[in-house]
XYZ file of C-alpha atoms in Angstrom:
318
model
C 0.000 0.000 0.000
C 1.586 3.438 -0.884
C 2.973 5.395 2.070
C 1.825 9.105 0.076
C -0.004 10.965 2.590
C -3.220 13.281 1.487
C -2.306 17.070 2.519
C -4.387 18.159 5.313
C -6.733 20.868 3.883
C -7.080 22.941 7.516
C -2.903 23.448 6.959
C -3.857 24.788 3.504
C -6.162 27.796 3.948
C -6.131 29.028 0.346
C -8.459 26.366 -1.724
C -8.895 26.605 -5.175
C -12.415 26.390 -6.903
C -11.772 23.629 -9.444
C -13.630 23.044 -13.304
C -13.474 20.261 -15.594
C -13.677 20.558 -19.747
C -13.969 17.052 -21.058
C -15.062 14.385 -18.105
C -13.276 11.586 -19.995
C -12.335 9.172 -17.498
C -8.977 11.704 -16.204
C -10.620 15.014 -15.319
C -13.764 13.579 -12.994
C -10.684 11.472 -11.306
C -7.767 14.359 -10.799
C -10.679 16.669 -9.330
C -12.240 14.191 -7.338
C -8.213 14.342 -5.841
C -7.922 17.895 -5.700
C -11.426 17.661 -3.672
C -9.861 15.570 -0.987
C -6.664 17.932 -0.756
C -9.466 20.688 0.177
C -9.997 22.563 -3.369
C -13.364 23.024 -4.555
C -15.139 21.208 -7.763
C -17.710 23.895 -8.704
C -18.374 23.347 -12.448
C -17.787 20.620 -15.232
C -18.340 20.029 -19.059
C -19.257 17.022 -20.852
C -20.436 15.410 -24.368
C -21.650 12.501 -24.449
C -24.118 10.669 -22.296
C -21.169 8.341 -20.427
C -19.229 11.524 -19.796
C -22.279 13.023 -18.626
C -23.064 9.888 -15.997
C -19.343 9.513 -15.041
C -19.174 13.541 -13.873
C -22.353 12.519 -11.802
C -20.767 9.811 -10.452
C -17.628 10.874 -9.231
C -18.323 14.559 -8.964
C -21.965 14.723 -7.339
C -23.833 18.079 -6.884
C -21.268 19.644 -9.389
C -23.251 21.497 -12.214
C -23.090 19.858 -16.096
C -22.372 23.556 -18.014
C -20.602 24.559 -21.035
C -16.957 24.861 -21.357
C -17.131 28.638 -21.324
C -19.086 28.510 -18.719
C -16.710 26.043 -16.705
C -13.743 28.952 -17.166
C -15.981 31.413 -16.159
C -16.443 29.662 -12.722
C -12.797 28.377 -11.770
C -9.998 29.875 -10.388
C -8.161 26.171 -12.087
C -9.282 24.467 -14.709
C -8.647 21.086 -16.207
C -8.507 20.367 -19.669
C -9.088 16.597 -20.265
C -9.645 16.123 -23.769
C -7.899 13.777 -26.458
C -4.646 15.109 -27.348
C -5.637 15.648 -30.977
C -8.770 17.810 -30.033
C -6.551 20.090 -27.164
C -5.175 22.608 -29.465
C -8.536 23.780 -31.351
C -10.033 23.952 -27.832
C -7.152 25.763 -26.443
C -7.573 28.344 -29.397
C -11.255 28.760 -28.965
C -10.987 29.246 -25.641
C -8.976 32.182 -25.894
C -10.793 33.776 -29.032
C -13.631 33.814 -27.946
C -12.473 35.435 -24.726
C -13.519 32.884 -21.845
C -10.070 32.779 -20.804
C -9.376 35.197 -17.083
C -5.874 36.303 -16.623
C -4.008 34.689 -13.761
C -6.189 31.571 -14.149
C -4.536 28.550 -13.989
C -4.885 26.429 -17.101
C -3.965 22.335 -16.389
C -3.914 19.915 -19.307
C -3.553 16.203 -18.827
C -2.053 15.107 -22.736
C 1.156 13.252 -22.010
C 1.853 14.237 -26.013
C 2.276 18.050 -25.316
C 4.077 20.100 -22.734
C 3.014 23.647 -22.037
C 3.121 25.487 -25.437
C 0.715 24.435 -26.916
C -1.434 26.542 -24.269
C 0.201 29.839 -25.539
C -2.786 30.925 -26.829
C -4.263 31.040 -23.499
C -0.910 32.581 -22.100
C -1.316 35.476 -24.164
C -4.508 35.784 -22.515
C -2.998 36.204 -19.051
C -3.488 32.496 -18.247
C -1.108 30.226 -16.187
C 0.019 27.321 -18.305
C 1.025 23.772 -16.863
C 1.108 20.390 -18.450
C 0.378 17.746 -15.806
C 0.087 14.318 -16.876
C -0.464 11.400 -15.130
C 1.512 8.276 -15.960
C -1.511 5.781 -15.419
C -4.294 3.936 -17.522
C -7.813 5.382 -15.857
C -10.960 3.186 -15.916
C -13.634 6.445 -15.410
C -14.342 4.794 -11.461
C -13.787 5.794 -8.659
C -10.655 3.526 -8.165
C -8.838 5.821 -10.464
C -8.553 8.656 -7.616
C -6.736 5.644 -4.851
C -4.695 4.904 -7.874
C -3.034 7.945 -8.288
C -1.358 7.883 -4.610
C 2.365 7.468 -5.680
C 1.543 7.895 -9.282
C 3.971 9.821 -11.557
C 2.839 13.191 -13.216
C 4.879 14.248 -15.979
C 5.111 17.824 -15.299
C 6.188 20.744 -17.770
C 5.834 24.543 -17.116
C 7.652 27.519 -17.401
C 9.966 27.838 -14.822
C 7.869 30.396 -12.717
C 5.269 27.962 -12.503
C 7.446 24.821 -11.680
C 6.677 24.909 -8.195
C 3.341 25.723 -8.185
C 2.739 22.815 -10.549
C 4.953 20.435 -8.692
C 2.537 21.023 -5.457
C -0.647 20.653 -7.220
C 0.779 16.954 -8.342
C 1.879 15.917 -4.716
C -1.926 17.564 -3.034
C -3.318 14.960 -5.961
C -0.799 12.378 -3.915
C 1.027 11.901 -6.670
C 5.087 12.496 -8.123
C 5.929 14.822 -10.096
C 8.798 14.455 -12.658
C 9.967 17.061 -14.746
C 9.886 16.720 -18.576
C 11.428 19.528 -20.826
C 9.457 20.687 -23.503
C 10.965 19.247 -26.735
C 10.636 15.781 -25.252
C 7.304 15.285 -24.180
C 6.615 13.319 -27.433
C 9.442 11.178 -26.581
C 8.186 10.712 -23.114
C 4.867 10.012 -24.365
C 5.784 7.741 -26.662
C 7.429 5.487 -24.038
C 4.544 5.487 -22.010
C 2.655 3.989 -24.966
C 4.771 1.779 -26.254
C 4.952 0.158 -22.453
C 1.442 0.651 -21.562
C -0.604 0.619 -24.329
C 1.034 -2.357 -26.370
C 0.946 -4.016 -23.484
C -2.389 -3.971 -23.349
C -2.828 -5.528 -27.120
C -0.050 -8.062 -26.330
C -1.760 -9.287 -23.478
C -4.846 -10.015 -24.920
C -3.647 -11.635 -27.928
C -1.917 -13.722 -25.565
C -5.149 -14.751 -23.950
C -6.692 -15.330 -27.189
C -4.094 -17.727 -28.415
C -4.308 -19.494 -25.307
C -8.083 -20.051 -25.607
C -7.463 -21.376 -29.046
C -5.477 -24.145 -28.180
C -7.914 -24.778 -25.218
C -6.517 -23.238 -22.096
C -9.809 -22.602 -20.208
C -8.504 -19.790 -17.944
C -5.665 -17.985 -19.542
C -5.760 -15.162 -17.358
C -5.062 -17.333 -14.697
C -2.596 -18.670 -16.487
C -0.548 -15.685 -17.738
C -0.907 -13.930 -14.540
C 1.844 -15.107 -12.355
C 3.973 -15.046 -16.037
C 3.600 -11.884 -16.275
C 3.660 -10.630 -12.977
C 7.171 -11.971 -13.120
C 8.153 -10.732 -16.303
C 7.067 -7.146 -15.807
C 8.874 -7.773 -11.920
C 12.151 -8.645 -13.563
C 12.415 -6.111 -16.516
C 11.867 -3.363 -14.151
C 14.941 -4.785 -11.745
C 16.765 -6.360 -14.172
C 16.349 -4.510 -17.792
C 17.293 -6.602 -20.578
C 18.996 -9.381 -18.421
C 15.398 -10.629 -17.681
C 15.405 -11.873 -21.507
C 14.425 -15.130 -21.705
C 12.618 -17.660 -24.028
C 13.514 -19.139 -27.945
C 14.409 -15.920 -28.956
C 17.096 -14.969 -26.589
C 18.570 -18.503 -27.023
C 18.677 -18.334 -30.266
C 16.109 -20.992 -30.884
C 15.628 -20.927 -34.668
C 13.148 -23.776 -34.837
C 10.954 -22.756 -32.201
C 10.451 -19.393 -33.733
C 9.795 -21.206 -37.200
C 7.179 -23.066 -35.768
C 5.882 -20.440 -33.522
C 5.022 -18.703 -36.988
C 3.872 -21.451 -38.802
C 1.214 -21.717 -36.130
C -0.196 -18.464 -36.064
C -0.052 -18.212 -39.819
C -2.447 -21.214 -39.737
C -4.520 -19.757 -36.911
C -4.098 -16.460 -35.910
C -2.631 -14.384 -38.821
C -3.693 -11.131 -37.561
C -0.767 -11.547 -34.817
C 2.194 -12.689 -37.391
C 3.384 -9.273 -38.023
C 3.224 -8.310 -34.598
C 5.712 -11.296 -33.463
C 8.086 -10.842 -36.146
C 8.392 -7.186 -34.832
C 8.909 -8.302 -31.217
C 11.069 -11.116 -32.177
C 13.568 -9.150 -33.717
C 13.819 -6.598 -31.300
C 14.191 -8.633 -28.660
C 17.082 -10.352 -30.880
C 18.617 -7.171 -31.437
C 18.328 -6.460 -27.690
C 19.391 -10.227 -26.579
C 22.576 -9.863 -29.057
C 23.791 -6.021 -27.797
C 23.355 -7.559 -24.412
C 25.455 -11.092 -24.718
C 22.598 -12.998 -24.118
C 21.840 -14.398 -27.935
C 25.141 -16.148 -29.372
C 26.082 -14.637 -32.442
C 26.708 -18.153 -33.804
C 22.978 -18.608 -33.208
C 22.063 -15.447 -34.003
C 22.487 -15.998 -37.711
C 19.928 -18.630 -38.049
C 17.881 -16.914 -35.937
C 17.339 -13.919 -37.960
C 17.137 -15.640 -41.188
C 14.163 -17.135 -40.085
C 12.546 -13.917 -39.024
C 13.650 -12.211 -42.263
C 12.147 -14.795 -44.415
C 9.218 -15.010 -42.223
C 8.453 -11.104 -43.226
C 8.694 -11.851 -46.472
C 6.092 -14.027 -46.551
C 7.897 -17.591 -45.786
C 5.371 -20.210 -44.315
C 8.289 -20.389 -41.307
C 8.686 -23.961 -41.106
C 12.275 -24.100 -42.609
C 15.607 -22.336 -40.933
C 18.078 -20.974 -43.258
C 19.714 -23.977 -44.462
C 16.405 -25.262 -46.409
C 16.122 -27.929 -43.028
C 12.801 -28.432 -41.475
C 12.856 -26.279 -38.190
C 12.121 -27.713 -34.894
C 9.912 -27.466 -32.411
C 11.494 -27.495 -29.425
């Protein structure tokens, strides 16, 4: 259980009223945490009808009102919408005037640091990127979850502080990113996260088709492991065909999902080699067995049926 402590609101006499534009599943949660640090939800915007229900839920007695409407109310407001869709928003915002000077403007998109509110700097407001390194479910589980969660934080350095204590009051870490690499940052997040996501569940679907009945049971302590010794260990926790340089396996690990799942071909090829390339850097893949290896893989891509290794010889299936 995470030691972060909640900020007593009676030591913090000067409370913020707090608004919400876009209750996705992040805004409803980061000022439901901001509410328990002693701030004050007082207005939030939403779309559709589960946006509408999830604001309800995890921000009761707060009023549904239009995004103007929200800036007109707050003293900080959150901007939760898709990454894509924050820049037009920002720019409205500001044209059309809703925008107060020395109004502090938050946005959650791990994709973007803090210039792309400039339009709303111009119009006197205070610009921080705060984004939290965690996948949100829209419940209220998300706001326990963000106790010892990292923010990736980016401001100008004025506002560093001030945007560093906002993340610890929502219990969380803060950890500076410079500007010119939030995509970077963001990118990393995905590619750990979010792919991690897809590989999982192919998983699981592969072991239902050759009749595991309870794969998540199955995979769990796997990858509870796994992800345990990467983050100790980094590449040293490589193990399996590919790190040993087990050309057959990988043959017929292809062969079988060209014959039953072929949707997930191109995704193992891609892993595969990386993990070579990683395995090989590393010492851990032979470079005698390396060769055979990656011929396999390369004539895999190029549309091989992956039964045979290099030397035309049937590959095994160890």
């Amino acid at each position: 259980m995470s030691t972060v402590q909640q900020p007593d609101p009676s030591d913090r006499p000067a409370r913020l009223t707090v608004g919400v534009v876009g209750a996705g599943r992040v805004g409803p949660a980061l000022a439901a945490s901001l509410r328990l640090a002693g701030h004050r939800p007082v207005a939030v915007s939403g779309v559709s009808d589960a946006s509408r229900r999830r604001a309800e839920a995890m921000l009761p007695d707060v009023p549904l009102v239009p995004p103007a409407e929200v800036l007109q109310r707050a003293d900080l407001v959150l901007l939760t919408v898709p990454d894509d869709a924050l820049p037009g928003l920002v720019a409205g915002l500001a044209e059309t005037g809703a925008v107060r000077p020395g109004q502090l403007l938050v946005h959650t998109s791990g994709r973007y640091g803090a210039k792309v509110l400039d339009p709303a700097l111009r119009a006197g407001a205070l610009p921080l990127a705060l984004h939290p390194a965690m996948t949100f479910t829209g419940t209220p589980v998300d706001v326990q979850r963000l106790a010892g969660c990292s923010f990736g934080v980016t401001a100008p350095e004025e506002l560093r502080l001030a945007a560093e204590a906002l993340v610890i009051e929502m219990g969380g870490e803060p950890e500076w990113i410079f500007e010119e690499n939030r995509p970077l940052y963001h990118a990393a997040l995905a590619l750990g996260a979010n792919h991690l996501v897809t590989l999982v569940a192919q998983a699981m679907e592969l072991l239902r088709t050759a009749g595991v009945e309870a794969p998540d049971r199955m995979l769990g302590p796997l990858l509870g492991a796994a992800l345990d010794n990467a983050l100790r260990s980094g590449d040293a926790a490589l193990t399996g065909p590919v790190a040993r340089g087990d050309a057959g396996t990988v043959a017929a690990h292809v062969a079988e999902l060209r014959r039953h799942a072929p949707q997930a071909v191109d995704g193992y090829l891609a892993m595969a080699r990386a993990t070579a390339d990683r395995a090989l850097a590393h010492g851990l893949l032979k470079p005698e067995l390396a060769e055979d290896l990656l011929g396999v893989l390369a004539h895999s891509a190029d549309g091989g049926n992956g039964t045979t290794g290099t030397d035309g010889t049937e590959g095994n299936s160890r």
